[in-house]
PDB file of C-alpha atoms in Angstrom:
ATOM      1  CA  MET A 227       0.000   0.000   0.000  1.00  0.00           C
ATOM      2  CA  LYS A 228       2.832   2.393   0.931  1.00  0.00           C
ATOM      3  CA  LEU A 229       4.580   1.500  -2.309  1.00  0.00           C
ATOM      4  CA  PHE A 230       1.399   2.278  -4.243  1.00  0.00           C
ATOM      5  CA  LEU A 231       0.953   5.645  -2.509  1.00  0.00           C
ATOM      6  CA  GLY A 232       4.586   6.520  -3.123  1.00  0.00           C
ATOM      7  CA  LEU A 233       4.293   5.700  -6.815  1.00  0.00           C
ATOM      8  CA  PHE A 234       1.079   7.733  -7.040  1.00  0.00           C
ATOM      9  CA  LEU A 235       2.739  10.774  -5.472  1.00  0.00           C
ATOM     10  CA  VAL A 236       5.706  10.547  -7.832  1.00  0.00           C
ATOM     11  CA  LEU A 237       3.408  10.389 -10.865  1.00  0.00           C
ATOM     12  CA  PHE A 238       1.243  13.226  -9.523  1.00  0.00           C
ATOM     13  CA  ILE A 239       4.229  15.535  -8.914  1.00  0.00           C
ATOM     14  CA  SER A 240       5.645  14.693 -12.335  1.00  0.00           C
ATOM     15  CA  ALA A 241       2.334  15.553 -14.004  1.00  0.00           C
ATOM     16  CA  CYS A 242       2.165  18.869 -12.130  1.00  0.00           C
ATOM     17  CA  LYS A 243       5.672  19.765 -13.246  1.00  0.00           C
ATOM     18  CA  ARG A 244       4.793  19.073 -16.887  1.00  0.00           C
ATOM     19  CA  THR A 245       1.704  21.271 -16.570  1.00  0.00           C
ATOM     20  CA  LEU A 246       3.761  24.095 -15.054  1.00  0.00           C
ATOM     21  CA  VAL A 247       6.323  23.824 -17.848  1.00  0.00           C
ATOM     22  CA  ARG A 248       3.591  24.003 -20.480  1.00  0.00           C
ATOM     23  CA  ASP A 249       1.969  27.001 -18.787  1.00  0.00           C
ATOM     24  CA  SER A 250       5.355  28.703 -18.436  1.00  0.00           C
ATOM     25  CA  THR A 251       6.036  28.124 -22.128  1.00  0.00           C
ATOM     26  CA  ARG A 252       2.721  29.695 -23.027  1.00  0.00           C
ATOM     27  CA  THR A 253       3.528  32.716 -20.882  1.00  0.00           C
ATOM     28  CA  GLN A 254       6.967  33.137 -22.428  1.00  0.00           C
ATOM     29  CA  HIS A 255       5.758  32.695 -25.996  1.00  0.00           C
ATOM     30  CA  PRO A 256       2.429  34.537 -26.454  1.00  0.00           C
ATOM     31  CA  ILE A 257       0.658  34.244 -29.766  1.00  0.00           C
ATOM     32  CA  THR A 258       1.667  37.141 -32.015  1.00  0.00           C
ATOM     33  CA  LYS A 259      -1.212  38.815 -33.865  1.00  0.00           C
ATOM     34  CA  THR A 260      -1.084  39.845 -37.520  1.00  0.00           C
ATOM     35  CA  PHE A 261      -2.674  42.784 -39.343  1.00  0.00           C
ATOM     36  CA  LEU A 262      -3.282  43.331 -43.063  1.00  0.00           C
ATOM     37  CA  ALA A 263      -4.073  46.885 -44.259  1.00  0.00           C
ATOM     38  CA  LEU A 264      -5.434  47.299 -47.798  1.00  0.00           C
ATOM     39  CA  GLY A 265      -5.951  50.612 -49.554  1.00  0.00           C
ATOM     40  CA  ASP A 266      -4.397  53.676 -51.138  1.00  0.00           C
ATOM     41  CA  SER A 267      -2.679  56.851 -49.876  1.00  0.00           C
ATOM     42  CA  TYR A 268      -4.970  57.038 -46.838  1.00  0.00           C
ATOM     43  CA  THR A 269      -3.572  53.691 -45.702  1.00  0.00           C
ATOM     44  CA  SER A 270       0.044  54.163 -46.766  1.00  0.00           C
ATOM     45  CA  GLY A 271       0.059  57.554 -45.020  1.00  0.00           C
ATOM     46  CA  GLU A 272       0.916  60.062 -47.737  1.00  0.00           C
ATOM     47  CA  GLY A 273       1.912  63.370 -46.181  1.00  0.00           C
ATOM     48  CA  VAL A 274       2.883  61.937 -42.771  1.00  0.00           C
ATOM     49  CA  LEU A 275       5.592  59.700 -41.369  1.00  0.00           C
ATOM     50  CA  GLN A 276       4.884  55.978 -41.607  1.00  0.00           C
ATOM     51  CA  SER A 277       4.593  55.836 -37.811  1.00  0.00           C
ATOM     52  CA  GLU A 278       1.863  58.507 -38.039  1.00  0.00           C
ATOM     53  CA  SER A 279      -0.305  56.589 -40.519  1.00  0.00           C
ATOM     54  CA  PHE A 280      -3.386  54.937 -39.089  1.00  0.00           C
ATOM     55  CA  PRO A 281      -2.206  51.289 -39.435  1.00  0.00           C
ATOM     56  CA  PHE A 282       0.958  52.037 -37.457  1.00  0.00           C
ATOM     57  CA  LEU A 283      -0.846  54.201 -34.895  1.00  0.00           C
ATOM     58  CA  LEU A 284      -3.352  51.403 -34.342  1.00  0.00           C
ATOM     59  CA  ASN A 285      -0.529  48.886 -34.086  1.00  0.00           C
ATOM     60  CA  ALA A 286       1.217  51.034 -31.468  1.00  0.00           C
ATOM     61  CA  LYS A 287      -1.975  51.407 -29.440  1.00  0.00           C
ATOM     62  CA  LEU A 288      -2.541  47.636 -29.440  1.00  0.00           C
ATOM     63  CA  LYS A 289       1.062  47.051 -28.350  1.00  0.00           C
ATOM     64  CA  ALA A 290       0.633  49.577 -25.537  1.00  0.00           C
ATOM     65  CA  ALA A 291      -2.325  47.479 -24.370  1.00  0.00           C
ATOM     66  CA  GLY A 292      -0.029  44.484 -24.065  1.00  0.00           C
ATOM     67  CA  ILE A 293      -0.932  42.746 -27.306  1.00  0.00           C
ATOM     68  CA  GLN A 294       1.905  41.059 -29.165  1.00  0.00           C
ATOM     69  CA  ILE A 295       1.481  42.088 -32.806  1.00  0.00           C
ATOM     70  CA  GLU A 296       3.671  42.060 -35.896  1.00  0.00           C
ATOM     71  CA  THR A 297       4.389  45.138 -38.024  1.00  0.00           C
ATOM     72  CA  PRO A 298       1.324  45.773 -40.213  1.00  0.00           C
ATOM     73  CA  HIS A 299       1.426  44.209 -43.671  1.00  0.00           C
ATOM     74  CA  VAL A 300       0.421  47.218 -45.755  1.00  0.00           C
ATOM     75  CA  ILE A 301      -0.641  46.833 -49.389  1.00  0.00           C
ATOM     76  CA  ALA A 302      -1.390  50.405 -50.420  1.00  0.00           C
ATOM     77  CA  GLU A 303       0.078  53.132 -52.601  1.00  0.00           C
ATOM     78  CA  THR A 304      -0.718  56.748 -53.388  1.00  0.00           C
ATOM     79  CA  GLY A 305      -2.954  57.055 -56.441  1.00  0.00           C
ATOM     80  CA  TRP A 306      -4.263  53.500 -56.365  1.00  0.00           C
ATOM     81  CA  THR A 307      -7.749  52.789 -57.581  1.00  0.00           C
ATOM     82  CA  THR A 308      -9.476  49.449 -56.991  1.00  0.00           C
ATOM     83  CA  ILE A 309      -7.839  48.261 -60.239  1.00  0.00           C
ATOM     84  CA  ASN A 310      -4.352  48.778 -58.790  1.00  0.00           C
ATOM     85  CA  LEU A 311      -5.187  47.196 -55.447  1.00  0.00           C
ATOM     86  CA  LEU A 312      -6.659  44.092 -57.096  1.00  0.00           C
ATOM     87  CA  ALA A 313      -3.561  43.773 -59.296  1.00  0.00           C
ATOM     88  CA  ALA A 314      -1.305  44.052 -56.230  1.00  0.00           C
ATOM     89  CA  LEU A 315      -3.304  41.385 -54.388  1.00  0.00           C
ATOM     90  CA  LYS A 316      -2.751  39.009 -57.284  1.00  0.00           C
ATOM     91  CA  GLU A 317       1.001  39.723 -57.344  1.00  0.00           C
ATOM     92  CA  GLU A 318       1.833  39.877 -53.629  1.00  0.00           C
ATOM     93  CA  PRO A 319       1.602  36.642 -51.628  1.00  0.00           C
ATOM     94  CA  LEU A 320      -0.604  36.828 -48.553  1.00  0.00           C
ATOM     95  CA  LYS A 321      -0.469  34.753 -45.402  1.00  0.00           C
ATOM     96  CA  ASP A 322      -3.222  32.187 -45.151  1.00  0.00           C
ATOM     97  CA  LYS A 323      -4.921  34.188 -42.405  1.00  0.00           C
ATOM     98  CA  TYR A 324      -4.424  37.504 -40.606  1.00  0.00           C
ATOM     99  CA  ASP A 325      -5.979  38.275 -37.235  1.00  0.00           C
ATOM    100  CA  PHE A 326      -7.681  41.309 -38.728  1.00  0.00           C
ATOM    101  CA  VAL A 327      -7.859  43.251 -41.993  1.00  0.00           C
ATOM    102  CA  THR A 328      -8.669  46.885 -42.779  1.00  0.00           C
ATOM    103  CA  VAL A 329      -9.974  48.083 -46.145  1.00  0.00           C
ATOM    104  CA  LEU A 330     -10.058  51.715 -47.291  1.00  0.00           C
ATOM    105  CA  ILE A 331     -10.241  52.136 -51.055  1.00  0.00           C
ATOM    106  CA  GLY A 332     -12.139  54.210 -53.599  1.00  0.00           C
ATOM    107  CA  VAL A 333     -11.051  57.823 -53.361  1.00  0.00           C
ATOM    108  CA  ASN A 334      -9.084  57.643 -56.599  1.00  0.00           C
ATOM    109  CA  ASN A 335     -11.964  55.918 -58.366  1.00  0.00           C
ATOM    110  CA  GLN A 336     -14.054  58.878 -57.267  1.00  0.00           C
ATOM    111  CA  TYR A 337     -11.422  61.469 -58.170  1.00  0.00           C
ATOM    112  CA  VAL A 338     -10.942  60.256 -61.751  1.00  0.00           C
ATOM    113  CA  LYS A 339     -14.686  59.534 -62.070  1.00  0.00           C
ATOM    114  CA  ARG A 340     -14.519  55.800 -62.750  1.00  0.00           C
ATOM    115  CA  SER A 341     -17.967  54.210 -62.821  1.00  0.00           C
ATOM    116  CA  LEU A 342     -19.849  53.251 -59.685  1.00  0.00           C
ATOM    117  CA  THR A 343     -20.705  49.916 -61.267  1.00  0.00           C
ATOM    118  CA  GLU A 344     -17.013  49.122 -61.670  1.00  0.00           C
ATOM    119  CA  TYR A 345     -16.296  50.321 -58.141  1.00  0.00           C
ATOM    120  CA  ARG A 346     -18.991  48.082 -56.690  1.00  0.00           C
ATOM    121  CA  SER A 347     -17.748  45.040 -58.596  1.00  0.00           C
ATOM    122  CA  HIS A 348     -14.123  45.623 -57.602  1.00  0.00           C
ATOM    123  CA  PHE A 349     -15.013  46.441 -54.000  1.00  0.00           C
ATOM    124  CA  ILE A 350     -16.902  43.153 -53.643  1.00  0.00           C
ATOM    125  CA  GLU A 351     -13.847  41.289 -54.966  1.00  0.00           C
ATOM    126  CA  ILE A 352     -11.541  43.109 -52.534  1.00  0.00           C
ATOM    127  CA  LEU A 353     -13.904  42.369 -49.652  1.00  0.00           C
ATOM    128  CA  ASP A 354     -14.007  38.685 -50.586  1.00  0.00           C
ATOM    129  CA  THR A 355     -10.209  38.599 -50.494  1.00  0.00           C
ATOM    130  CA  ALA A 356     -10.119  40.396 -47.137  1.00  0.00           C
ATOM    131  CA  ILE A 357     -12.664  38.025 -45.604  1.00  0.00           C
ATOM    132  CA  SER A 358     -10.953  34.905 -46.938  1.00  0.00           C
ATOM    133  CA  HIS A 359      -7.636  36.042 -45.439  1.00  0.00           C
ATOM    134  CA  SER A 360      -9.083  37.130 -42.088  1.00  0.00           C
ATOM    135  CA  ARG A 361      -8.940  34.627 -39.244  1.00  0.00           C
ATOM    136  CA  GLY A 362     -12.363  35.611 -37.974  1.00  0.00           C
ATOM    137  CA  GLY A 363     -13.965  36.024 -41.397  1.00  0.00           C
ATOM    138  CA  GLY A 364     -16.191  39.077 -41.735  1.00  0.00           C
ATOM    139  CA  ALA A 365     -16.097  39.709 -37.983  1.00  0.00           C
ATOM    140  CA  THR A 366     -12.435  40.732 -38.200  1.00  0.00           C
ATOM    141  CA  VAL A 367     -12.632  42.815 -41.390  1.00  0.00           C
ATOM    142  CA  TYR A 368     -12.960  46.592 -40.922  1.00  0.00           C
ATOM    143  CA  VAL A 369     -14.026  48.784 -43.823  1.00  0.00           C
ATOM    144  CA  ILE A 370     -13.286  52.484 -43.395  1.00  0.00           C
ATOM    145  CA  SER A 371     -15.299  55.012 -45.362  1.00  0.00           C
ATOM    146  CA  ILE A 372     -13.627  57.415 -47.802  1.00  0.00           C
ATOM    147  CA  PRO A 373     -12.790  60.718 -46.086  1.00  0.00           C
ATOM    148  CA  ASP A 374     -13.883  63.973 -47.680  1.00  0.00           C
ATOM    149  CA  TRP A 375     -10.788  65.406 -49.369  1.00  0.00           C
ATOM    150  CA  SER A 376     -12.842  68.241 -50.899  1.00  0.00           C
ATOM    151  CA  VAL A 377     -12.678  70.257 -47.655  1.00  0.00           C
ATOM    152  CA  SER A 378      -8.863  70.309 -47.671  1.00  0.00           C
ATOM    153  CA  PRO A 379      -6.942  73.339 -49.004  1.00  0.00           C
ATOM    154  CA  PHE A 380      -6.351  71.392 -52.237  1.00  0.00           C
ATOM    155  CA  GLY A 381      -9.984  70.342 -52.438  1.00  0.00           C
ATOM    156  CA  LYS A 382     -11.210  73.910 -52.089  1.00  0.00           C
ATOM    157  CA  LEU A 383      -9.671  74.623 -55.501  1.00  0.00           C
ATOM    158  CA  LYS A 384     -12.318  72.277 -56.918  1.00  0.00           C
ATOM    159  CA  ASP A 385     -16.118  72.329 -56.732  1.00  0.00           C
ATOM    160  CA  THR A 386     -16.343  71.314 -53.067  1.00  0.00           C
ATOM    161  CA  LYS A 387     -20.081  70.764 -53.010  1.00  0.00           C
ATOM    162  CA  LEU A 388     -19.982  68.544 -56.107  1.00  0.00           C
ATOM    163  CA  GLU A 389     -16.987  66.500 -54.955  1.00  0.00           C
ATOM    164  CA  SER A 390     -18.378  66.068 -51.454  1.00  0.00           C
ATOM    165  CA  ALA A 391     -21.649  64.713 -52.841  1.00  0.00           C
ATOM    166  CA  SER A 392     -19.716  62.383 -55.131  1.00  0.00           C
ATOM    167  CA  ILE A 393     -17.712  61.006 -52.175  1.00  0.00           C
ATOM    168  CA  ASP A 394     -20.976  60.304 -50.360  1.00  0.00           C
ATOM    169  CA  THR A 395     -22.196  58.355 -53.390  1.00  0.00           C
ATOM    170  CA  TYR A 396     -19.108  56.137 -53.430  1.00  0.00           C
ATOM    171  CA  ASN A 397     -19.432  55.635 -49.697  1.00  0.00           C
ATOM    172  CA  ASN A 398     -23.017  54.516 -50.174  1.00  0.00           C
ATOM    173  CA  VAL A 399     -21.633  51.696 -52.327  1.00  0.00           C
ATOM    174  CA  ASN A 400     -18.959  50.526 -49.882  1.00  0.00           C
ATOM    175  CA  ARG A 401     -21.425  50.810 -46.988  1.00  0.00           C
ATOM    176  CA  GLU A 402     -24.044  48.726 -48.779  1.00  0.00           C
ATOM    177  CA  GLU A 403     -21.570  46.013 -49.758  1.00  0.00           C
ATOM    178  CA  SER A 404     -20.069  45.950 -46.274  1.00  0.00           C
ATOM    179  CA  LYS A 405     -23.529  45.312 -44.863  1.00  0.00           C
ATOM    180  CA  VAL A 406     -24.156  42.518 -47.372  1.00  0.00           C
ATOM    181  CA  ALA A 407     -20.815  40.916 -46.499  1.00  0.00           C
ATOM    182  CA  SER A 408     -21.438  41.298 -42.729  1.00  0.00           C
ATOM    183  CA  VAL A 409     -18.150  43.119 -42.064  1.00  0.00           C
ATOM    184  CA  ASN A 410     -17.512  46.042 -39.713  1.00  0.00           C
ATOM    185  CA  TYR A 411     -18.053  49.506 -41.182  1.00  0.00           C
ATOM    186  CA  ILE A 412     -16.397  52.578 -39.675  1.00  0.00           C
ATOM    187  CA  ASP A 413     -17.797  55.888 -40.936  1.00  0.00           C
ATOM    188  CA  ILE A 414     -15.123  58.564 -40.622  1.00  0.00           C
ATOM    189  CA  THR A 415     -16.393  60.771 -43.468  1.00  0.00           C
ATOM    190  CA  SER A 416     -18.536  63.184 -41.481  1.00  0.00           C
ATOM    191  CA  ALA A 417     -15.806  63.648 -38.900  1.00  0.00           C
ATOM    192  CA  SER A 418     -13.204  64.222 -41.629  1.00  0.00           C
ATOM    193  CA  ARG A 419     -15.085  67.372 -42.674  1.00  0.00           C
ATOM    194  CA  ILE A 420     -13.746  69.124 -39.577  1.00  0.00           C
ATOM    195  CA  ALA A 421     -10.675  69.780 -41.743  1.00  0.00           C
ATOM    196  CA  GLU A 422     -12.704  72.485 -43.480  1.00  0.00           C
ATOM    197  CA  THR A 423     -12.369  74.730 -40.431  1.00  0.00           C
ATOM    198  CA  ASP A 424      -9.359  73.203 -38.658  1.00  0.00           C
ATOM    199  CA  VAL A 425      -6.180  72.951 -40.736  1.00  0.00           C
ATOM    200  CA  SER A 426      -4.495  70.847 -38.056  1.00  0.00           C
ATOM    201  CA  TYR A 427      -6.442  67.888 -39.426  1.00  0.00           C
ATOM    202  CA  THR A 428      -4.685  68.194 -42.797  1.00  0.00           C
ATOM    203  CA  SER A 429      -1.080  67.161 -43.429  1.00  0.00           C
ATOM    204  CA  ILE A 430       1.657  69.458 -44.717  1.00  0.00           C
ATOM    205  CA  ASP A 431       0.758  68.558 -48.336  1.00  0.00           C
ATOM    206  CA  GLY A 432      -2.601  70.351 -48.026  1.00  0.00           C
ATOM    207  CA  LEU A 433      -4.599  67.279 -49.074  1.00  0.00           C
ATOM    208  CA  HIS A 434      -4.096  64.183 -46.949  1.00  0.00           C
ATOM    209  CA  PRO A 435      -5.007  63.675 -43.280  1.00  0.00           C
ATOM    210  CA  SER A 436      -2.602  64.663 -40.539  1.00  0.00           C
ATOM    211  CA  GLN A 437      -1.614  62.421 -37.668  1.00  0.00           C
ATOM    212  CA  LYS A 438      -4.308  64.166 -35.636  1.00  0.00           C
ATOM    213  CA  MET A 439      -7.026  62.953 -37.990  1.00  0.00           C
ATOM    214  CA  TYR A 440      -5.533  59.460 -38.193  1.00  0.00           C
ATOM    215  CA  ASN A 441      -5.601  59.331 -34.388  1.00  0.00           C
ATOM    216  CA  ASP A 442      -9.340  60.022 -34.521  1.00  0.00           C
ATOM    217  CA  TRP A 443      -9.764  57.049 -36.879  1.00  0.00           C
ATOM    218  CA  VAL A 444      -7.774  54.840 -34.526  1.00  0.00           C
ATOM    219  CA  GLU A 445      -9.994  55.846 -31.612  1.00  0.00           C
ATOM    220  CA  LYS A 446     -12.949  54.448 -33.572  1.00  0.00           C
ATOM    221  CA  LEU A 447     -11.138  51.331 -34.751  1.00  0.00           C
ATOM    222  CA  TYR A 448      -9.341  50.367 -31.570  1.00  0.00           C
ATOM    223  CA  PRO A 449     -12.247  49.233 -29.352  1.00  0.00           C
ATOM    224  CA  LEU A 450     -13.699  47.101 -32.164  1.00  0.00           C
ATOM    225  CA  VAL A 451     -10.378  45.450 -33.005  1.00  0.00           C
ATOM    226  CA  ARG A 452      -9.390  45.054 -29.343  1.00  0.00           C
ATOM    227  CA  LYS A 453     -12.632  43.245 -28.553  1.00  0.00           C
ATOM    228  CA  GLU A 454     -12.040  40.659 -31.289  1.00  0.00           C
ATOM    229  CA  LEU A 455      -8.401  40.098 -30.314  1.00  0.00           C
ATOM    230  CA  ASN A 456      -9.317  39.031 -26.753  1.00  0.00           C
TER     231      ASN A 456
END
């Protein structure tokens, strides 16, 4: 009987040690999150430092909250329309899954007056790609509306009222398709119009958002992303 109890205690202690080692390993090696950002100059951060663009500001805020996260994988360039983004997605290899994906595209379609029908078709294709490469599917895809560039110093050289209405029309398309696809939709357009009376929301180039405006976007994105990363 004593021999049996002794053997039981040895096995029990050994099992506890293995459990502690496993738990310690988990603590020392937390799962690192990944972030894919798709878009154009509003995602790449034209007019500001890379660290001041919204993907990197969001990344920094998540890190400050104790989340282990890789540098954002940004697929975005100034001047890109949906045509350019789709071409880049075909050329650049993506990981199987990212923990979350942001999508902000369409301003250049609007600026050069490409058709809404084309925009809708391309936007659906981009959304499908984002969802298929997002670990949580539509729940971890975040579409950001097109900001209103017409209120910037550059935009005021154009027909502001006409361009602003046009931006709303394109946003109606991405909002509708986001709803159909059951992804998150973050409307920053109305708030972006503060740049009409506050130049601190516009970068040094007189067109693109400043870090201050990008911070406002992050404040809207952060709680939604943080909730899904728990």
